[in-house]
Amino acid sequence: GRSERERRREISSLPMVAAWLTCLAASGSALLASPLLRGAVVQTRHSRSVKMQSDPFATRDAGTGFDDEGGMVRGIAEGGLTLEQVTAAAGQAGPSLPVEKAAKLVLKDPEWNLDKMEMSATDKDFEIACNSMDDAEIVIDVPPMMNTFEDYFFGLTADSHSSFSISTDESSPLEGRMQRRGGEPTVVKIKCEPNGASGTFDAHLCFILENEPGFSKFYKISCTSS
């Protein structure tokens, strides 16, 4: 067995062990409370947050449509267009003629043209030019030729080159009522967009008077793209 002296030595060392444990605990609390360590904890949490934000839709609120920063999702809610709205707008066609009128957009039979001094199926011809990656436009004014108001419609023939189109937002309505002689002309703005193609492209514009077809007008537009 152990001697009485050894037992007394162990008992006497217990207060020292307790004091050492108390000091260690106090040091740990001070370390956790230090500003340096607190900053590291915040920084680590912030880093995780930033990583999650790399996906712009990760924190979108399904109820409000806003992200945590009130960014582009808020912009949509305050007046911007959604993807669905943009897609729908892109798919909308411009004004067009009824099928039965579009079927009448054909050239007349060739006849003697005094201005051209030759047989021709058109009353007047126009020439424009542009770079193949650019576009060219021409505005054709059709003056009233009758003493009465006349119903009209106009458009390009089906065999016109696909690079041509009518700028309907800058032209008179595709169909309507023409002024009497001396009144304002009907305006047709035509654009040619070669989209990189080179060559000479043709289109034909038919301006039809429904009740006076013999006075209808026909035009040829040629665009040279280089």
PDB file of C-alpha atoms in Angstrom:
ATOM      1  CA  GLY A   1       0.000   0.000   0.000  1.00  0.00           C
ATOM      2  CA  ARG A   2       0.931   3.627  -0.406  1.00  0.00           C
ATOM      3  CA  SER A   3       2.487   5.455   2.477  1.00  0.00           C
ATOM      4  CA  GLU A   4       0.708   8.130   4.393  1.00  0.00           C
ATOM      5  CA  ARG A   5       3.147  10.673   2.948  1.00  0.00           C
ATOM      6  CA  GLU A   6       2.153   9.900  -0.692  1.00  0.00           C
ATOM      7  CA  ARG A   7      -1.552  10.231   0.081  1.00  0.00           C
ATOM      8  CA  ARG A   8      -0.981  13.604   1.685  1.00  0.00           C
ATOM      9  CA  ARG A   9       1.063  14.775  -1.353  1.00  0.00           C
ATOM     10  CA  GLU A  10      -1.813  13.927  -3.777  1.00  0.00           C
ATOM     11  CA  ILE A  11      -4.394  15.691  -1.625  1.00  0.00           C
ATOM     12  CA  SER A  12      -2.223  18.785  -1.393  1.00  0.00           C
ATOM     13  CA  SER A  13      -1.905  18.963  -5.225  1.00  0.00           C
ATOM     14  CA  LEU A  14      -5.681  19.027  -5.874  1.00  0.00           C
ATOM     15  CA  PRO A  15      -6.046  22.814  -5.336  1.00  0.00           C
ATOM     16  CA  MET A  16      -3.293  23.425  -7.917  1.00  0.00           C
ATOM     17  CA  VAL A  17      -5.076  21.260 -10.524  1.00  0.00           C
ATOM     18  CA  ALA A  18      -8.372  23.067  -9.900  1.00  0.00           C
ATOM     19  CA  ALA A  19      -6.685  26.433 -10.252  1.00  0.00           C
ATOM     20  CA  TRP A  20      -5.076  25.369 -13.546  1.00  0.00           C
ATOM     21  CA  LEU A  21      -8.433  24.213 -14.946  1.00  0.00           C
ATOM     22  CA  THR A  22     -10.057  27.512 -13.944  1.00  0.00           C
ATOM     23  CA  CYS A  23      -7.312  29.484 -15.696  1.00  0.00           C
ATOM     24  CA  LEU A  24      -7.683  27.384 -18.856  1.00  0.00           C
ATOM     25  CA  ALA A  25     -11.423  27.959 -18.970  1.00  0.00           C
ATOM     26  CA  ALA A  26     -10.955  31.706 -18.585  1.00  0.00           C
ATOM     27  CA  SER A  27      -8.414  31.774 -21.403  1.00  0.00           C
ATOM     28  CA  GLY A  28     -10.807  29.917 -23.727  1.00  0.00           C
ATOM     29  CA  SER A  29     -13.615  32.387 -23.038  1.00  0.00           C
ATOM     30  CA  ALA A  30     -11.318  35.315 -23.728  1.00  0.00           C
ATOM     31  CA  LEU A  31     -10.199  33.749 -26.995  1.00  0.00           C
ATOM     32  CA  LEU A  32     -13.776  33.210 -28.186  1.00  0.00           C
ATOM     33  CA  ALA A  33     -14.659  36.782 -27.263  1.00  0.00           C
ATOM     34  CA  SER A  34     -11.664  38.326 -29.041  1.00  0.00           C
ATOM     35  CA  PRO A  35     -12.493  40.681 -31.973  1.00  0.00           C
ATOM     36  CA  LEU A  36     -10.115  38.842 -34.264  1.00  0.00           C
ATOM     37  CA  LEU A  37     -11.901  35.534 -33.838  1.00  0.00           C
ATOM     38  CA  ARG A  38     -15.339  37.140 -34.109  1.00  0.00           C
ATOM     39  CA  GLY A  39     -14.290  38.730 -37.391  1.00  0.00           C
ATOM     40  CA  ALA A  40     -13.170  35.373 -38.747  1.00  0.00           C
ATOM     41  CA  VAL A  41     -16.527  33.820 -37.926  1.00  0.00           C
ATOM     42  CA  VAL A  42     -18.415  36.638 -39.660  1.00  0.00           C
ATOM     43  CA  GLN A  43     -16.147  36.459 -42.662  1.00  0.00           C
ATOM     44  CA  THR A  44     -16.684  32.736 -42.996  1.00  0.00           C
ATOM     45  CA  ARG A  45     -20.445  33.152 -42.849  1.00  0.00           C
ATOM     46  CA  HIS A  46     -20.273  35.969 -45.385  1.00  0.00           C
ATOM     47  CA  SER A  47     -18.222  33.791 -47.717  1.00  0.00           C
ATOM     48  CA  ARG A  48     -20.871  31.110 -47.629  1.00  0.00           C
ATOM     49  CA  SER A  49     -23.529  33.719 -48.346  1.00  0.00           C
ATOM     50  CA  VAL A  50     -21.649  35.102 -51.337  1.00  0.00           C
ATOM     51  CA  LYS A  51     -21.230  31.637 -52.779  1.00  0.00           C
ATOM     52  CA  MET A  52     -24.975  31.064 -52.621  1.00  0.00           C
ATOM     53  CA  GLN A  53     -25.632  34.425 -54.288  1.00  0.00           C
ATOM     54  CA  SER A  54     -23.637  33.342 -57.332  1.00  0.00           C
ATOM     55  CA  ASP A  55     -26.951  31.885 -58.532  1.00  0.00           C
ATOM     56  CA  PRO A  56     -29.141  35.012 -59.093  1.00  0.00           C
ATOM     57  CA  PHE A  57     -32.288  32.933 -58.566  1.00  0.00           C
ATOM     58  CA  ALA A  58     -31.105  31.133 -55.415  1.00  0.00           C
ATOM     59  CA  THR A  59     -32.684  33.605 -53.004  1.00  0.00           C
ATOM     60  CA  ARG A  60     -35.665  34.740 -55.059  1.00  0.00           C
ATOM     61  CA  ASP A  61     -38.778  35.126 -52.979  1.00  0.00           C
ATOM     62  CA  ALA A  62     -41.524  33.156 -54.711  1.00  0.00           C
ATOM     63  CA  GLY A  63     -44.142  35.342 -53.073  1.00  0.00           C
ATOM     64  CA  THR A  64     -42.801  38.757 -54.057  1.00  0.00           C
ATOM     65  CA  GLY A  65     -40.566  38.002 -57.020  1.00  0.00           C
ATOM     66  CA  PHE A  66     -37.695  40.002 -55.438  1.00  0.00           C
ATOM     67  CA  ASP A  67     -34.214  38.724 -54.669  1.00  0.00           C
ATOM     68  CA  ASP A  68     -32.439  39.504 -51.399  1.00  0.00           C
ATOM     69  CA  GLU A  69     -30.787  42.550 -52.922  1.00  0.00           C
ATOM     70  CA  GLY A  70     -33.941  43.806 -54.651  1.00  0.00           C
ATOM     71  CA  GLY A  71     -32.095  43.601 -57.940  1.00  0.00           C
ATOM     72  CA  MET A  72     -33.220  42.688 -61.446  1.00  0.00           C
ATOM     73  CA  VAL A  73     -36.255  40.783 -60.212  1.00  0.00           C
ATOM     74  CA  ARG A  74     -37.544  44.010 -58.708  1.00  0.00           C
ATOM     75  CA  GLY A  75     -36.839  45.791 -61.985  1.00  0.00           C
ATOM     76  CA  ILE A  76     -39.185  43.417 -63.785  1.00  0.00           C
ATOM     77  CA  ALA A  77     -41.921  44.019 -61.208  1.00  0.00           C
ATOM     78  CA  GLU A  78     -41.589  47.779 -61.558  1.00  0.00           C
ATOM     79  CA  GLY A  79     -42.203  47.993 -65.283  1.00  0.00           C
ATOM     80  CA  GLY A  80     -39.746  45.821 -67.203  1.00  0.00           C
ATOM     81  CA  LEU A  81     -40.912  43.042 -69.528  1.00  0.00           C
ATOM     82  CA  THR A  82     -40.867  39.443 -68.453  1.00  0.00           C
ATOM     83  CA  LEU A  83     -39.350  36.794 -70.717  1.00  0.00           C
ATOM     84  CA  GLU A  84     -42.862  35.592 -71.573  1.00  0.00           C
ATOM     85  CA  GLN A  85     -43.910  39.105 -72.596  1.00  0.00           C
ATOM     86  CA  VAL A  86     -40.825  39.606 -74.771  1.00  0.00           C
ATOM     87  CA  THR A  87     -41.369  36.239 -76.435  1.00  0.00           C
ATOM     88  CA  ALA A  88     -45.040  36.990 -77.098  1.00  0.00           C
ATOM     89  CA  ALA A  89     -44.221  40.414 -78.558  1.00  0.00           C
ATOM     90  CA  ALA A  90     -41.578  38.932 -80.841  1.00  0.00           C
ATOM     91  CA  GLY A  91     -44.105  36.455 -82.174  1.00  0.00           C
ATOM     92  CA  GLN A  92     -46.714  39.053 -83.060  1.00  0.00           C
ATOM     93  CA  ALA A  93     -47.069  39.723 -86.792  1.00  0.00           C
ATOM     94  CA  GLY A  94     -47.582  43.220 -88.136  1.00  0.00           C
ATOM     95  CA  PRO A  95     -50.685  44.396 -90.008  1.00  0.00           C
ATOM     96  CA  SER A  96     -51.641  42.270 -93.006  1.00  0.00           C
ATOM     97  CA  LEU A  97     -54.299  42.197 -95.689  1.00  0.00           C
ATOM     98  CA  PRO A  98     -57.184  39.741 -95.778  1.00  0.00           C
ATOM     99  CA  VAL A  99     -56.446  36.694 -97.904  1.00  0.00           C
ATOM    100  CA  GLU A 100     -58.862  37.678-100.666  1.00  0.00           C
ATOM    101  CA  LYS A 101     -57.172  41.086-101.076  1.00  0.00           C
ATOM    102  CA  ALA A 102     -53.655  39.696-100.850  1.00  0.00           C
ATOM    103  CA  ALA A 103     -54.540  37.371-103.738  1.00  0.00           C
ATOM    104  CA  LYS A 104     -55.139  40.462-105.909  1.00  0.00           C
ATOM    105  CA  LEU A 105     -51.597  41.765-105.474  1.00  0.00           C
ATOM    106  CA  VAL A 106     -50.472  40.867-108.987  1.00  0.00           C
ATOM    107  CA  LEU A 107     -49.053  42.993-111.783  1.00  0.00           C
ATOM    108  CA  LYS A 108     -51.240  44.125-114.627  1.00  0.00           C
ATOM    109  CA  ASP A 109     -50.694  42.919-118.160  1.00  0.00           C
ATOM    110  CA  PRO A 110     -47.899  44.860-119.917  1.00  0.00           C
ATOM    111  CA  GLU A 111     -49.111  47.971-121.733  1.00  0.00           C
ATOM    112  CA  TRP A 112     -47.532  50.928-123.425  1.00  0.00           C
ATOM    113  CA  ASN A 113     -45.937  53.268-120.896  1.00  0.00           C
ATOM    114  CA  LEU A 114     -45.491  56.752-122.315  1.00  0.00           C
ATOM    115  CA  ASP A 115     -42.937  57.782-119.677  1.00  0.00           C
ATOM    116  CA  LYS A 116     -40.799  54.714-120.315  1.00  0.00           C
ATOM    117  CA  MET A 117     -41.559  54.646-124.018  1.00  0.00           C
ATOM    118  CA  GLU A 118     -41.909  50.878-123.849  1.00  0.00           C
ATOM    119  CA  MET A 119     -44.291  48.093-122.916  1.00  0.00           C
ATOM    120  CA  SER A 120     -44.314  47.619-119.173  1.00  0.00           C
ATOM    121  CA  ALA A 121     -46.345  46.009-116.393  1.00  0.00           C
ATOM    122  CA  THR A 122     -45.352  48.791-113.976  1.00  0.00           C
ATOM    123  CA  ASP A 123     -46.092  52.496-113.977  1.00  0.00           C
ATOM    124  CA  LYS A 124     -42.813  53.598-112.402  1.00  0.00           C
ATOM    125  CA  ASP A 125     -39.549  51.946-111.360  1.00  0.00           C
ATOM    126  CA  PHE A 126     -37.192  52.832-108.517  1.00  0.00           C
ATOM    127  CA  GLU A 127     -33.608  51.854-107.792  1.00  0.00           C
ATOM    128  CA  ILE A 128     -31.905  51.861-104.393  1.00  0.00           C
ATOM    129  CA  ALA A 129     -28.594  50.487-103.126  1.00  0.00           C
ATOM    130  CA  CYS A 130     -26.962  49.492 -99.849  1.00  0.00           C
ATOM    131  CA  ASN A 131     -24.155  47.516 -98.262  1.00  0.00           C
ATOM    132  CA  SER A 132     -25.024  43.831 -97.879  1.00  0.00           C
ATOM    133  CA  MET A 133     -24.898  44.171 -94.076  1.00  0.00           C
ATOM    134  CA  ASP A 134     -26.968  47.370 -94.064  1.00  0.00           C
ATOM    135  CA  ASP A 135     -30.422  48.261 -95.376  1.00  0.00           C
ATOM    136  CA  ALA A 136     -32.026  50.746 -97.732  1.00  0.00           C
ATOM    137  CA  GLU A 137     -35.412  52.456 -97.626  1.00  0.00           C
ATOM    138  CA  ILE A 138     -37.598  54.277-100.101  1.00  0.00           C
ATOM    139  CA  VAL A 139     -40.806  56.241 -99.616  1.00  0.00           C
ATOM    140  CA  ILE A 140     -43.339  56.145-102.450  1.00  0.00           C
ATOM    141  CA  ASP A 141     -46.094  58.763-102.486  1.00  0.00           C
ATOM    142  CA  VAL A 142     -49.236  57.799-104.391  1.00  0.00           C
ATOM    143  CA  PRO A 143     -51.172  61.007-105.122  1.00  0.00           C
ATOM    144  CA  PRO A 144     -54.976  60.887-105.380  1.00  0.00           C
ATOM    145  CA  MET A 145     -55.985  60.563-109.035  1.00  0.00           C
ATOM    146  CA  MET A 146     -59.784  60.526-108.757  1.00  0.00           C
ATOM    147  CA  ASN A 147     -62.345  63.243-108.076  1.00  0.00           C
ATOM    148  CA  THR A 148     -64.040  61.021-105.493  1.00  0.00           C
ATOM    149  CA  PHE A 149     -62.891  59.231-102.358  1.00  0.00           C
ATOM    150  CA  GLU A 150     -61.782  55.749-103.324  1.00  0.00           C
ATOM    151  CA  ASP A 151     -61.184  52.603-101.285  1.00  0.00           C
ATOM    152  CA  TYR A 152     -57.694  51.233-101.702  1.00  0.00           C
ATOM    153  CA  PHE A 153     -55.287  48.554-100.481  1.00  0.00           C
ATOM    154  CA  PHE A 154     -51.653  47.917-101.239  1.00  0.00           C
ATOM    155  CA  GLY A 155     -48.895  45.369-100.736  1.00  0.00           C
ATOM    156  CA  LEU A 156     -45.968  43.543-102.297  1.00  0.00           C
ATOM    157  CA  THR A 157     -46.464  40.775-104.825  1.00  0.00           C
ATOM    158  CA  ALA A 158     -45.849  37.206-103.662  1.00  0.00           C
ATOM    159  CA  ASP A 159     -42.791  36.873-105.905  1.00  0.00           C
ATOM    160  CA  SER A 160     -41.062  39.934-104.417  1.00  0.00           C
ATOM    161  CA  HIS A 161     -37.651  39.161-102.925  1.00  0.00           C
ATOM    162  CA  SER A 162     -37.791  38.213 -99.258  1.00  0.00           C
ATOM    163  CA  SER A 163     -35.414  41.033 -98.310  1.00  0.00           C
ATOM    164  CA  PHE A 164     -38.195  43.577 -98.950  1.00  0.00           C
ATOM    165  CA  SER A 165     -40.866  44.583 -96.468  1.00  0.00           C
ATOM    166  CA  ILE A 166     -43.320  47.411 -95.931  1.00  0.00           C
ATOM    167  CA  SER A 167     -42.628  49.569 -92.877  1.00  0.00           C
ATOM    168  CA  THR A 168     -46.249  49.564 -91.760  1.00  0.00           C
ATOM    169  CA  ASP A 169     -45.591  51.803 -88.752  1.00  0.00           C
ATOM    170  CA  GLU A 170     -44.300  54.558 -91.062  1.00  0.00           C
ATOM    171  CA  SER A 171     -46.744  54.088 -93.943  1.00  0.00           C
ATOM    172  CA  SER A 172     -50.402  54.821 -94.537  1.00  0.00           C
ATOM    173  CA  PRO A 173     -52.745  51.973 -93.510  1.00  0.00           C
ATOM    174  CA  LEU A 174     -52.528  48.924 -95.774  1.00  0.00           C
ATOM    175  CA  GLU A 175     -56.174  49.468 -96.666  1.00  0.00           C
ATOM    176  CA  GLY A 176     -58.355  52.508 -96.339  1.00  0.00           C
ATOM    177  CA  ARG A 177     -59.952  55.366 -98.273  1.00  0.00           C
ATOM    178  CA  MET A 178     -57.921  57.571-100.574  1.00  0.00           C
ATOM    179  CA  GLN A 179     -58.371  61.330-100.673  1.00  0.00           C
ATOM    180  CA  ARG A 180     -59.848  63.092-103.681  1.00  0.00           C
ATOM    181  CA  ARG A 181     -57.649  64.653-106.326  1.00  0.00           C
ATOM    182  CA  GLY A 182     -55.540  67.427-104.766  1.00  0.00           C
ATOM    183  CA  GLY A 183     -55.607  65.813-101.304  1.00  0.00           C
ATOM    184  CA  GLU A 184     -52.842  64.220 -99.286  1.00  0.00           C
ATOM    185  CA  PRO A 185     -51.031  61.287-100.935  1.00  0.00           C
ATOM    186  CA  THR A 186     -51.012  57.762 -99.639  1.00  0.00           C
ATOM    187  CA  VAL A 187     -47.525  57.008 -98.304  1.00  0.00           C
ATOM    188  CA  VAL A 188     -45.760  53.649 -98.603  1.00  0.00           C
ATOM    189  CA  LYS A 189     -42.329  53.116 -97.024  1.00  0.00           C
ATOM    190  CA  ILE A 190     -40.446  50.053 -98.238  1.00  0.00           C
ATOM    191  CA  LYS A 191     -37.276  48.623 -96.699  1.00  0.00           C
ATOM    192  CA  CYS A 192     -34.747  46.217 -98.172  1.00  0.00           C
ATOM    193  CA  GLU A 193     -32.544  44.225 -95.767  1.00  0.00           C
ATOM    194  CA  PRO A 194     -30.162  41.907 -97.664  1.00  0.00           C
ATOM    195  CA  ASN A 195     -28.847  40.306 -94.440  1.00  0.00           C
ATOM    196  CA  GLY A 196     -25.429  39.702 -95.926  1.00  0.00           C
ATOM    197  CA  ALA A 197     -26.550  38.660 -99.410  1.00  0.00           C
ATOM    198  CA  SER A 198     -25.111  40.405-102.457  1.00  0.00           C
ATOM    199  CA  GLY A 199     -26.804  41.011-105.780  1.00  0.00           C
ATOM    200  CA  THR A 200     -29.759  42.872-107.256  1.00  0.00           C
ATOM    201  CA  PHE A 201     -33.137  42.102-105.733  1.00  0.00           C
ATOM    202  CA  ASP A 202     -36.559  43.099-107.046  1.00  0.00           C
ATOM    203  CA  ALA A 203     -39.935  43.746-105.475  1.00  0.00           C
ATOM    204  CA  HIS A 204     -43.241  44.927-106.913  1.00  0.00           C
ATOM    205  CA  LEU A 205     -45.718  47.164-105.113  1.00  0.00           C
ATOM    206  CA  CYS A 206     -49.370  47.027-106.107  1.00  0.00           C
ATOM    207  CA  PHE A 207     -51.655  49.914-105.165  1.00  0.00           C
ATOM    208  CA  ILE A 208     -55.173  48.709-105.914  1.00  0.00           C
ATOM    209  CA  LEU A 209     -58.317  50.822-106.197  1.00  0.00           C
ATOM    210  CA  GLU A 210     -61.119  48.383-105.474  1.00  0.00           C
ATOM    211  CA  ASN A 211     -63.851  50.166-107.404  1.00  0.00           C
ATOM    212  CA  GLU A 212     -61.620  51.634-110.118  1.00  0.00           C
ATOM    213  CA  PRO A 213     -59.100  48.853-110.867  1.00  0.00           C
ATOM    214  CA  GLY A 214     -58.135  50.465-114.172  1.00  0.00           C
ATOM    215  CA  PHE A 215     -56.556  53.343-112.220  1.00  0.00           C
ATOM    216  CA  SER A 216     -54.530  51.115-109.903  1.00  0.00           C
ATOM    217  CA  LYS A 217     -50.786  51.790-109.731  1.00  0.00           C
ATOM    218  CA  PHE A 218     -47.870  49.357-109.949  1.00  0.00           C
ATOM    219  CA  TYR A 219     -44.247  49.983-109.031  1.00  0.00           C
ATOM    220  CA  LYS A 220     -40.983  48.089-109.298  1.00  0.00           C
ATOM    221  CA  ILE A 221     -38.249  48.554-106.676  1.00  0.00           C
ATOM    222  CA  SER A 222     -34.749  47.198-107.349  1.00  0.00           C
ATOM    223  CA  CYS A 223     -32.089  47.103-104.632  1.00  0.00           C
ATOM    224  CA  THR A 224     -28.425  46.498-105.408  1.00  0.00           C
ATOM    225  CA  SER A 225     -26.544  45.020-102.477  1.00  0.00           C
ATOM    226  CA  SER A 226     -22.758  44.900-102.444  1.00  0.00           C
TER     227      SER A 226
END
